[in-house]
CSV table of C-alpha atoms in Angstrom, one decimal:
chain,number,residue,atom,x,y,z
A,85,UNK,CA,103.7,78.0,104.8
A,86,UNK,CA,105.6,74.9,106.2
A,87,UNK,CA,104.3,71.5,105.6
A,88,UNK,CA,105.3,68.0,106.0
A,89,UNK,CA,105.2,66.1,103.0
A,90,UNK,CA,104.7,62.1,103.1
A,91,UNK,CA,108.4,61.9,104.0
A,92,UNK,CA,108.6,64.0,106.9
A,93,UNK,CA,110.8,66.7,105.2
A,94,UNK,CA,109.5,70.1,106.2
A,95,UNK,CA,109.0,72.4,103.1
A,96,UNK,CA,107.9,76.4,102.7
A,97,UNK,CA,105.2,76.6,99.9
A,98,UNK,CA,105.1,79.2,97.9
A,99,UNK,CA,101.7,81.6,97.7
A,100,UNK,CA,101.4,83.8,94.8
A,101,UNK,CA,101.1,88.0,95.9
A,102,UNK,CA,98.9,90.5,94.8
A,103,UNK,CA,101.3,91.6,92.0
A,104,UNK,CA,101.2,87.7,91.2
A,105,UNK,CA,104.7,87.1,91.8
A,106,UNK,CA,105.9,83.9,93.6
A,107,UNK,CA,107.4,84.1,96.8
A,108,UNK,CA,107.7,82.0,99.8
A,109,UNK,CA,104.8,82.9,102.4
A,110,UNK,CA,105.1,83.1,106.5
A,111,UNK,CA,102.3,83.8,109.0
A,112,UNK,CA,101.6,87.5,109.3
A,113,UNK,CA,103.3,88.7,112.6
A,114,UNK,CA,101.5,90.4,115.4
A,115,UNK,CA,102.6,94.0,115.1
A,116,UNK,CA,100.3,95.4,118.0
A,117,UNK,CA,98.2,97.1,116.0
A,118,UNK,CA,101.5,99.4,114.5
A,119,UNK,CA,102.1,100.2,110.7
A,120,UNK,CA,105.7,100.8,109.9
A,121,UNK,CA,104.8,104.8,110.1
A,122,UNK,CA,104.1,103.8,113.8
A,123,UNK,CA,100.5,104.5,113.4
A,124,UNK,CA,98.0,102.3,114.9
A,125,UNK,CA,96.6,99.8,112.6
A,126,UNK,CA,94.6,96.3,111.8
A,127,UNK,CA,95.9,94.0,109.0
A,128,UNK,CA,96.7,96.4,106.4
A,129,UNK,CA,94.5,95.3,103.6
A,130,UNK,CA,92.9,97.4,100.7
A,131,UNK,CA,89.5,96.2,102.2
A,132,UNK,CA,89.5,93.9,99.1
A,133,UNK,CA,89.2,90.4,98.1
A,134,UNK,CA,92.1,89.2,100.4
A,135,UNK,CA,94.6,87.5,97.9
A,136,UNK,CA,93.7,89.2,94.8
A,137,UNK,CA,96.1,91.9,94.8
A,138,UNK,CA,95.3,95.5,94.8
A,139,UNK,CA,97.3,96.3,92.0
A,140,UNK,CA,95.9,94.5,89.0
A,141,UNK,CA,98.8,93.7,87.7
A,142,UNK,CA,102.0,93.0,89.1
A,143,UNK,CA,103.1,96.8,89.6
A,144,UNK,CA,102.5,97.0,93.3
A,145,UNK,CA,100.5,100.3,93.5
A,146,UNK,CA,99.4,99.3,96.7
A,147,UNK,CA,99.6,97.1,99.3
A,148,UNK,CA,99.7,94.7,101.5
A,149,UNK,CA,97.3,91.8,101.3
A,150,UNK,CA,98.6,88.6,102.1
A,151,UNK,CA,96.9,85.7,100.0
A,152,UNK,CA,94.7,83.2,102.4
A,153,UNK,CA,95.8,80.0,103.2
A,154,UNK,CA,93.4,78.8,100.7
A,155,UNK,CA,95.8,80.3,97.7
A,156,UNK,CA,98.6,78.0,98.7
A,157,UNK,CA,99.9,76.3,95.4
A,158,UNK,CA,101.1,72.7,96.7
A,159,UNK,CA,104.2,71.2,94.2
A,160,UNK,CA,107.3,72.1,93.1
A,161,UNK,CA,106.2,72.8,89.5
A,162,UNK,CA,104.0,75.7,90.1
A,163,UNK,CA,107.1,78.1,91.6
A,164,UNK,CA,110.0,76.1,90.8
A,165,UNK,CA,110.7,77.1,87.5
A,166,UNK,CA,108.7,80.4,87.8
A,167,UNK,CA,111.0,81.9,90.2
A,168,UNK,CA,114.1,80.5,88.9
A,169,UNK,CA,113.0,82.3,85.7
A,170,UNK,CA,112.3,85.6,87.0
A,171,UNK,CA,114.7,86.4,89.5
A,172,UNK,CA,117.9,84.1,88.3
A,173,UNK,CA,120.3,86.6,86.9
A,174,UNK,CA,122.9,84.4,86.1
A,175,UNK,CA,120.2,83.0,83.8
A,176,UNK,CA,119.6,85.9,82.5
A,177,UNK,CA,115.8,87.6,81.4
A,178,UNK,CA,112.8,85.1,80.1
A,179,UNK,CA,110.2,86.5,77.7
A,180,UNK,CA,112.7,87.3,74.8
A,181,UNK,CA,114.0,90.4,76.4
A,182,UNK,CA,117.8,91.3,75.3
A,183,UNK,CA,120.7,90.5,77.5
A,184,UNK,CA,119.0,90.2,81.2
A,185,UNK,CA,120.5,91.6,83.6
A,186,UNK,CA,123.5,89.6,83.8
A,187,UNK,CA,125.4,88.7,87.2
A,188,UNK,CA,128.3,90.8,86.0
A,189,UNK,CA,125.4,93.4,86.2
A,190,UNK,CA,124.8,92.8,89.6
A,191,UNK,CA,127.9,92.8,90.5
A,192,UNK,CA,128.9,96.3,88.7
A,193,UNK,CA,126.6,98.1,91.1
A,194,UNK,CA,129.2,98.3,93.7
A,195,UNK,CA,127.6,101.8,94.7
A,196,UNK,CA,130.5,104.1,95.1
A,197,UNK,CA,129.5,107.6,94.2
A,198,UNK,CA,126.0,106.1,92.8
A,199,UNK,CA,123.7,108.2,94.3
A,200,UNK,CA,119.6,106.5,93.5
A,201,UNK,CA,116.1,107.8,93.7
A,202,UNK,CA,113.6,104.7,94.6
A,203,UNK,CA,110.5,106.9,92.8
A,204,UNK,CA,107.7,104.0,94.3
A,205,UNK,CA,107.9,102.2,97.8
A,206,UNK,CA,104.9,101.5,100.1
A,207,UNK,CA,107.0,102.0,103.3
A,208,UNK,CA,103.6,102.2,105.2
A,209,UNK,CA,103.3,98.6,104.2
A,210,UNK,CA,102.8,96.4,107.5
A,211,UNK,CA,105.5,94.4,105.9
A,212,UNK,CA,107.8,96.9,106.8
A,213,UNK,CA,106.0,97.3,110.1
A,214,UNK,CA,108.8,95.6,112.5
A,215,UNK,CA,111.8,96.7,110.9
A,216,UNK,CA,111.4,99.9,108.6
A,217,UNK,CA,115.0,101.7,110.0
A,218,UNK,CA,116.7,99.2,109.0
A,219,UNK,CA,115.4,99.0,105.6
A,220,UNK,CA,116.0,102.6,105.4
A,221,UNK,CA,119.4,102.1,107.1
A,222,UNK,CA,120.2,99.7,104.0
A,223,UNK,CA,119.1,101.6,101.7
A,224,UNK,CA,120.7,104.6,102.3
A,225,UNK,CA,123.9,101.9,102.3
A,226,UNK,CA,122.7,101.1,99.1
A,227,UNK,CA,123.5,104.9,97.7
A,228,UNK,CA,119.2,105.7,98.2
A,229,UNK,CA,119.2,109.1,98.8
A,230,UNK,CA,115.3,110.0,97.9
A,231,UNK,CA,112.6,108.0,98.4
A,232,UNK,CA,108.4,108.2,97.5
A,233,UNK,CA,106.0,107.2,99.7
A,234,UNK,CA,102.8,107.3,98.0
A,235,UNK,CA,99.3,106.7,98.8
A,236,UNK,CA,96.6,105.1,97.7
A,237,UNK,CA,93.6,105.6,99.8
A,238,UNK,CA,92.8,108.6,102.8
A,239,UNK,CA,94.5,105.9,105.4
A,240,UNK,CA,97.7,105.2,103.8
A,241,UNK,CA,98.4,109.2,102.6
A,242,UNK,CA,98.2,110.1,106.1
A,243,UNK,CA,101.0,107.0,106.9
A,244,UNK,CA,103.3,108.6,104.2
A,245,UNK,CA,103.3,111.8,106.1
A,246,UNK,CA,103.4,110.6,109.1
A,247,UNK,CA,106.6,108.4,108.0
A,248,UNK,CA,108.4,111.5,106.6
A,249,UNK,CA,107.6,113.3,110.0
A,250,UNK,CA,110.0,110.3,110.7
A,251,UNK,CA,112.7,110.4,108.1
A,252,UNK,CA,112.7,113.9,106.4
A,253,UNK,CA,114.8,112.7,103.5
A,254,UNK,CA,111.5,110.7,102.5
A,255,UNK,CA,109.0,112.7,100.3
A,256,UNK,CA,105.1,111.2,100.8
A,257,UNK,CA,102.4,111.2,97.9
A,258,UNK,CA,98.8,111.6,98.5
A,259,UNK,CA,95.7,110.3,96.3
A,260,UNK,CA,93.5,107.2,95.7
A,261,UNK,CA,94.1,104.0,93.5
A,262,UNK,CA,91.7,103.2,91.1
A,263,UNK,CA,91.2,99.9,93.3
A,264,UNK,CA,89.5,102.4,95.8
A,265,UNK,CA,87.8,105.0,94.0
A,266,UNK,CA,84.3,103.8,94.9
A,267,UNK,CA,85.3,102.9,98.5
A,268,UNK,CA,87.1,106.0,99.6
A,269,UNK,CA,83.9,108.9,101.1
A,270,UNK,CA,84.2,112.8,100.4
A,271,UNK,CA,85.2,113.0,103.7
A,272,UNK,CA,88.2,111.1,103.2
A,273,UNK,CA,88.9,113.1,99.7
A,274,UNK,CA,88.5,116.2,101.2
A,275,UNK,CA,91.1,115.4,103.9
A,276,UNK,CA,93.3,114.4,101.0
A,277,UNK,CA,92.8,117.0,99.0
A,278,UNK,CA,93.8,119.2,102.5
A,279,UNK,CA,96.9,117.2,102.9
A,280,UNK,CA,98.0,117.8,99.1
A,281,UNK,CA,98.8,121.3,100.0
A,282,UNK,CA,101.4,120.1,103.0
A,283,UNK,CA,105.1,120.9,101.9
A,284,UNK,CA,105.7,117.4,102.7
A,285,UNK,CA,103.9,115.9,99.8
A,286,UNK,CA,105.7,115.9,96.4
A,287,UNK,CA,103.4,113.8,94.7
A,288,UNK,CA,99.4,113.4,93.8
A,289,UNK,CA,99.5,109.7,94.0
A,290,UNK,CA,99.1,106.9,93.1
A,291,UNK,CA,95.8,107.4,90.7
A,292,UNK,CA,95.0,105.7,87.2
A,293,UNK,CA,92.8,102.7,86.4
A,294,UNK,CA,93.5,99.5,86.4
A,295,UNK,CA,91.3,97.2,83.9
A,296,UNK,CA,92.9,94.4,84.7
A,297,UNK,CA,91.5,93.7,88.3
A,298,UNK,CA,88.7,96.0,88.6
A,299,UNK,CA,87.9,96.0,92.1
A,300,UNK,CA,86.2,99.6,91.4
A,301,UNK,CA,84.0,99.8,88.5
A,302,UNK,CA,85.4,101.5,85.2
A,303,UNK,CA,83.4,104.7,85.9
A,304,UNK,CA,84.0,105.1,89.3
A,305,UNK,CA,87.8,104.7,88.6
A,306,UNK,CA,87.5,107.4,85.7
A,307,UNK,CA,85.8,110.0,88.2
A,308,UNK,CA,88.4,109.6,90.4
A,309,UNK,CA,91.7,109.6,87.8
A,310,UNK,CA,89.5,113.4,86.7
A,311,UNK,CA,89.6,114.5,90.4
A,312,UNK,CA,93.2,113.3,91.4
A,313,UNK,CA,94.3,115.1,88.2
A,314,UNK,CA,92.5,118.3,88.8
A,315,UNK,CA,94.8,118.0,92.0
A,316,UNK,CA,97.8,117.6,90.4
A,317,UNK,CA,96.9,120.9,88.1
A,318,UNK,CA,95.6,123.0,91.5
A,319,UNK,CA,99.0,122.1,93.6
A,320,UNK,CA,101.6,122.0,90.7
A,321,UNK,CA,102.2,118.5,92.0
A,322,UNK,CA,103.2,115.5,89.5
A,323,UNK,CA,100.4,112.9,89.3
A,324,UNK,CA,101.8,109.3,89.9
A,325,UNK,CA,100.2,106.9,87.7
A,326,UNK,CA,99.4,103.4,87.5
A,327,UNK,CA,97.8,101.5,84.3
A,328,UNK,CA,97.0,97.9,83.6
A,329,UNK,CA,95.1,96.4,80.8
A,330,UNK,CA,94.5,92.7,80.6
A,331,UNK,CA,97.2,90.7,78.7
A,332,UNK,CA,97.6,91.8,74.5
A,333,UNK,CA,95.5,94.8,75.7
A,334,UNK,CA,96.0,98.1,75.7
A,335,UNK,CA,92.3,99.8,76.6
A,336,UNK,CA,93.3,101.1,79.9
A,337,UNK,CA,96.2,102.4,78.3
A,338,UNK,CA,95.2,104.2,75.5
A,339,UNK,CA,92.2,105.4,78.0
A,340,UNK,CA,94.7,107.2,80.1
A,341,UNK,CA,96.1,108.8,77.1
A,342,UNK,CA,92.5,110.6,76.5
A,343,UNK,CA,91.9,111.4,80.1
A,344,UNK,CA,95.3,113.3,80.5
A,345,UNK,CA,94.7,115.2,77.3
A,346,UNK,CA,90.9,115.6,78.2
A,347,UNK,CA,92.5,117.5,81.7
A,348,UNK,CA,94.9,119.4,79.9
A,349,UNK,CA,98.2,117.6,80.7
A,350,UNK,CA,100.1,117.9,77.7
A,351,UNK,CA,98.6,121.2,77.3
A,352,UNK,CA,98.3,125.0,78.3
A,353,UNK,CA,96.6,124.0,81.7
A,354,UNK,CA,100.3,121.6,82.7
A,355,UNK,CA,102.4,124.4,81.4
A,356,UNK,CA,100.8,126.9,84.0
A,357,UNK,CA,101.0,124.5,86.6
A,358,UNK,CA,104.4,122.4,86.2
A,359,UNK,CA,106.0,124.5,83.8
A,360,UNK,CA,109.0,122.5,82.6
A,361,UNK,CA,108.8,120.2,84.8
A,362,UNK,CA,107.1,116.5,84.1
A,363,UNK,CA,103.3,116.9,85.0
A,364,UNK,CA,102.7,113.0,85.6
A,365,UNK,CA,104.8,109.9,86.2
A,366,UNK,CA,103.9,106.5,84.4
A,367,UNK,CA,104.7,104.0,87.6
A,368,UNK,CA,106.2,100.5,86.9
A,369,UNK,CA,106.0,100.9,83.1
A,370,UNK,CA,103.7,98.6,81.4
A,371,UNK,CA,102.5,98.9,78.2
A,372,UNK,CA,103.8,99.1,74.2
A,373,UNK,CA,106.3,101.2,73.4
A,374,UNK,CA,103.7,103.1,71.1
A,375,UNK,CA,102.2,104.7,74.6
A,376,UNK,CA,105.2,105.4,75.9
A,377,UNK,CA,106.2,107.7,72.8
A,378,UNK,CA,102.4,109.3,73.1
A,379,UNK,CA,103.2,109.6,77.3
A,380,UNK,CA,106.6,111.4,76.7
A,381,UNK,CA,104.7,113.5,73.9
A,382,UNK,CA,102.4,115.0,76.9
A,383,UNK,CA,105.5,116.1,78.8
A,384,UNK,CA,104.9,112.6,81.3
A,385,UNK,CA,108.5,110.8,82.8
A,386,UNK,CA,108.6,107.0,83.1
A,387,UNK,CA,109.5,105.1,86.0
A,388,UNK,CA,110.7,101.8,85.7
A,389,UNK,CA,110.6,98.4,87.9
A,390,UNK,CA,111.2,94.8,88.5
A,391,UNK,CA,107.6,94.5,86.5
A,392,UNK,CA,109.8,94.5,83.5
A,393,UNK,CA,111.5,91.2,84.4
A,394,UNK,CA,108.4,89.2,83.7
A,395,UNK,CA,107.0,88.0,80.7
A,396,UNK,CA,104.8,89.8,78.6
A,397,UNK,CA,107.0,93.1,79.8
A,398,UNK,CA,109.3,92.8,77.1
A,399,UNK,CA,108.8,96.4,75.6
A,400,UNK,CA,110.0,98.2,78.4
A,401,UNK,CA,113.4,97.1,77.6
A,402,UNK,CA,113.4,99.5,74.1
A,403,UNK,CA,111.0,102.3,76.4
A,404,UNK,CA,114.2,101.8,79.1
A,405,UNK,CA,116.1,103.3,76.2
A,406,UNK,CA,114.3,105.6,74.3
A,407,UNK,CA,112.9,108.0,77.4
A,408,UNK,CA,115.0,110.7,77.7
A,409,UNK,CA,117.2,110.7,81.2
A,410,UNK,CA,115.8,113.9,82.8
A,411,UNK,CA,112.0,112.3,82.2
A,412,UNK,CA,113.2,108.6,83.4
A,413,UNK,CA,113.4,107.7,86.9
A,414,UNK,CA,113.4,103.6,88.2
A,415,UNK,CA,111.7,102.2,91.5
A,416,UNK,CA,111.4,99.2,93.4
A,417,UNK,CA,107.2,99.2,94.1
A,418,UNK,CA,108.5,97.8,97.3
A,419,UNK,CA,107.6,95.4,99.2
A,420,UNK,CA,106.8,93.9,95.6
A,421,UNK,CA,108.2,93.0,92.2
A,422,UNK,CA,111.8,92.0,93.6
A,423,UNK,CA,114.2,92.5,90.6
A,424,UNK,CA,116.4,89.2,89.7
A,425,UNK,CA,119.1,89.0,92.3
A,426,UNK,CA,116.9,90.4,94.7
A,427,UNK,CA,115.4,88.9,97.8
A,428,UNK,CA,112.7,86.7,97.0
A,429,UNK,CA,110.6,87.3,100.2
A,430,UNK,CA,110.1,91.0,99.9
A,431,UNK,CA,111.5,93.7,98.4
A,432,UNK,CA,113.1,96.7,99.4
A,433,UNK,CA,114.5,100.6,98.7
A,434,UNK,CA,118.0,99.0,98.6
A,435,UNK,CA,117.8,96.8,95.6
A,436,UNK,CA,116.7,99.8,93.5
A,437,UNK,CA,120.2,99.6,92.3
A,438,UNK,CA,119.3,96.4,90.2
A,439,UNK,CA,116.7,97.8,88.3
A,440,UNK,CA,118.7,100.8,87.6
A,441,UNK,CA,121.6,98.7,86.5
A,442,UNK,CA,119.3,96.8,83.8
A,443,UNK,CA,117.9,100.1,82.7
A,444,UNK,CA,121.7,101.4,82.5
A,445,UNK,CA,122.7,98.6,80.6
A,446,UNK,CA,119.7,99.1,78.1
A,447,UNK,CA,121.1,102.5,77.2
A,448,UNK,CA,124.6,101.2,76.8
A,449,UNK,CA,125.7,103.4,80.0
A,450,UNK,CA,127.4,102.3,82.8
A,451,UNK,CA,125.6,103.0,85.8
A,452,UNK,CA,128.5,104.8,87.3
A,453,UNK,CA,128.2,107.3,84.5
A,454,UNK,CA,124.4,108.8,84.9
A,455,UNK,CA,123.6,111.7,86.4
A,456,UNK,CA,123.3,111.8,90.0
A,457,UNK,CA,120.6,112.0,92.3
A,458,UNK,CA,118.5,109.6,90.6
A,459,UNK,CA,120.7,107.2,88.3
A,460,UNK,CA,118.8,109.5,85.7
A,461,UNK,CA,115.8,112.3,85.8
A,462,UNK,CA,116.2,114.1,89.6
A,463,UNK,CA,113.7,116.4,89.2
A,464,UNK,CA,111.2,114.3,88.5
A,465,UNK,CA,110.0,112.8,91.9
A,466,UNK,CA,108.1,116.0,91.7
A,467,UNK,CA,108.3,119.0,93.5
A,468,UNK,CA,111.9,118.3,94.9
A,469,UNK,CA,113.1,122.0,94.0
A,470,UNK,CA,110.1,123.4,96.3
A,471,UNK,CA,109.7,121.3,99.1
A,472,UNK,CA,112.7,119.1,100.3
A,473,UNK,CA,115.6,122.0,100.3
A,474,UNK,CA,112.8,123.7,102.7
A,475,UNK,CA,112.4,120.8,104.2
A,476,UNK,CA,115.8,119.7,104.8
A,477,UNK,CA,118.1,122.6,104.1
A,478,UNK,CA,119.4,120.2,102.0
């Protein structure tokens, strides 16, 4: 938002997201009533509280609320030094985590042969709305060669489909956040659970809970984790989830861990259905490293993001390097989370490569050096065997 301050100087003040990140805020644009999918759409709001992010955290597991003007944060103390600490990466990482990813990091991802999966990015975001082929145009500069698009409610499943209708080399993932499992109707389940079975969707996703922010109470958010699991089991399709507890908690976390088990992940019931394959994906790590261990025990992979630039995130940098590299996968949560030397208005597909720099340099690889298709675990995007080489031929 511009102002004048008592000098005359114009100034952009800076408005804290739904993840809780910092960044500088502009008017929303008229888009005609068009969602990047090129679906017709109002604001594209999780029909909650408008500024209190539907993620609960600072994950990003679904979008795209812009705060209200009321949520503006007037001086240059309150972002300042924030986003100087969080997205400098010639200053390295705050919060104690080892090394940071340097600017000789940034510049090391000169993409070459690099070939990245971004595992998370709300593409149906109406902050992509006015220019999503050119995002996807930079991120397949970028060395992107996958991307999912998952869901979170019956509206924005349909968008990730209808955006892969639009660029088959995107895969789309269908389910219901924790922030709307008492909002979305059986009839809108039901049409979920029909498009789960499309060959286009690679993903049951994004589920979990979220204690955080509960925008959905605790039991209406366990009910619909059971039912998005039981998905995941009946199409042999990965469930993507997202977990926040309330800082120097863990209940959601260890919560998750019992509601897997209780579903059979980890079990005979996720070896019929997935095989070898990772049943689940944690999104946007958060959590000890403790829970990570018990994740990996269950067979689960771990996606990582710019969440683990900010304080209070410092174990993902020993989880970055204990998972192994066919169960890990990175993401940008996009059009949140920017990683350090990233944009700071919005994120994007492209600067996957950052994150998967920092999580190369926590294993003591070069980036250069992982396997390709994903920086790390291919496979795991779920279901990319079955459906894209139908898909694409590729």
């Amino acid at each position: 938002m511009a102002v004048r301050n008592g000098r005359g100087h114009t100034r952009l003040l800076a408005l804290p997201d739904e993840r809780g990140l910092w960044r500088r805020h502009r008017a929303p644009r008229d888009h005609g009533g068009r969602d990047a999918a090129g679906l017709h759409r109002g604001r594209f709001d999780r029909d909650g509280p408008r500024g209190l992010g539907p993620d609960g955290r600072d994950d990003g597991g679904a979008p795209d609320r812009d705060p209200g003007p009321g949520l503006v944060r007037r001086g240059a103390g309150s972002r300042g030094h924030r986003d100087r600490a969080l997205r400098d990466p010639a200053e390295g990482l705050t919060g104690g985590l080892t090394r940071g990813l340097t600017r000789a990091a940034v510049a090391a991802v000169t993409i070459g042969g690099v070939r990245l999966i971004d595992s998370h990015c709300h593409l149906q975001s109406d902050r992509f709305a006015d220019d999503v082929e050119t995002v996807l145009e930079a991120a397949r500069g970028a060395g992107v060669e996958r991307i999912l698009v998952p869901g979170w409610n019956a509206w924005s499943s349909d968008a990730a489909l209808a955006l892969v209708d639009r660029f088959p080399w995107l895969d789309a993932g269908v389910g219901v956040h924790p922030h709307d499992a008492a909002k979305v109707t059986d009839a809108e389940w039901a049409g979920i659970v029909r498009l789960a079975a499309d060959p286009r969707v690679a993903a049951i996703g994004e589920t979990g809970l979220d204690y955080d922010r509960v925008f959905s109470p605790i039991v209406d958010q366990h009910a619909n984790l059971r039912r998005n699991l039981a998905l995941a089991l009946e199409t042999g399709k990965p469930a993507v989830l997202h977990v926040r507890s309330p800082a120097g908690r863990r209940d959601a976390q260890d919560a998750l861990l019992e509601a897997l088990r209780a579903a059979g992940f980890g079990g005979s019931a996720s070896a019929a259905a997935f095989g070898d394959r990772p049943p689940a994906l944690l999104h946007s790590f958060s959590g000890p490293v403790d829970f990570a261990r018990a994740a990996l025990d269950l067979g689960l992979g771990v996606s990582i993001s710019g969440l683990a630039f900010r304080r209070g995130e410092e174990p993902t940098a020993e989880v970055a390097a204990i998972v192994p590299a066919d169960r890990l996968l990175v993401e940008t949560d996009s059009p949140f989370l920017t990683p350090p030397g990233g944009p700071r208005a919005r994120n994007a597909p492209e600067w996957v490569r950052l994150t998967a720099s920092w999580v190369a340099e926590r294993r003591g690889i070069d980036l250069a050096d992982a396997p390709a298709m994903a920086g790390f675990g291919a496979d795991l995007v779920a279901a990319y065997d079955r459906t894209f080489v139908r898909r694409t031929g590729g």
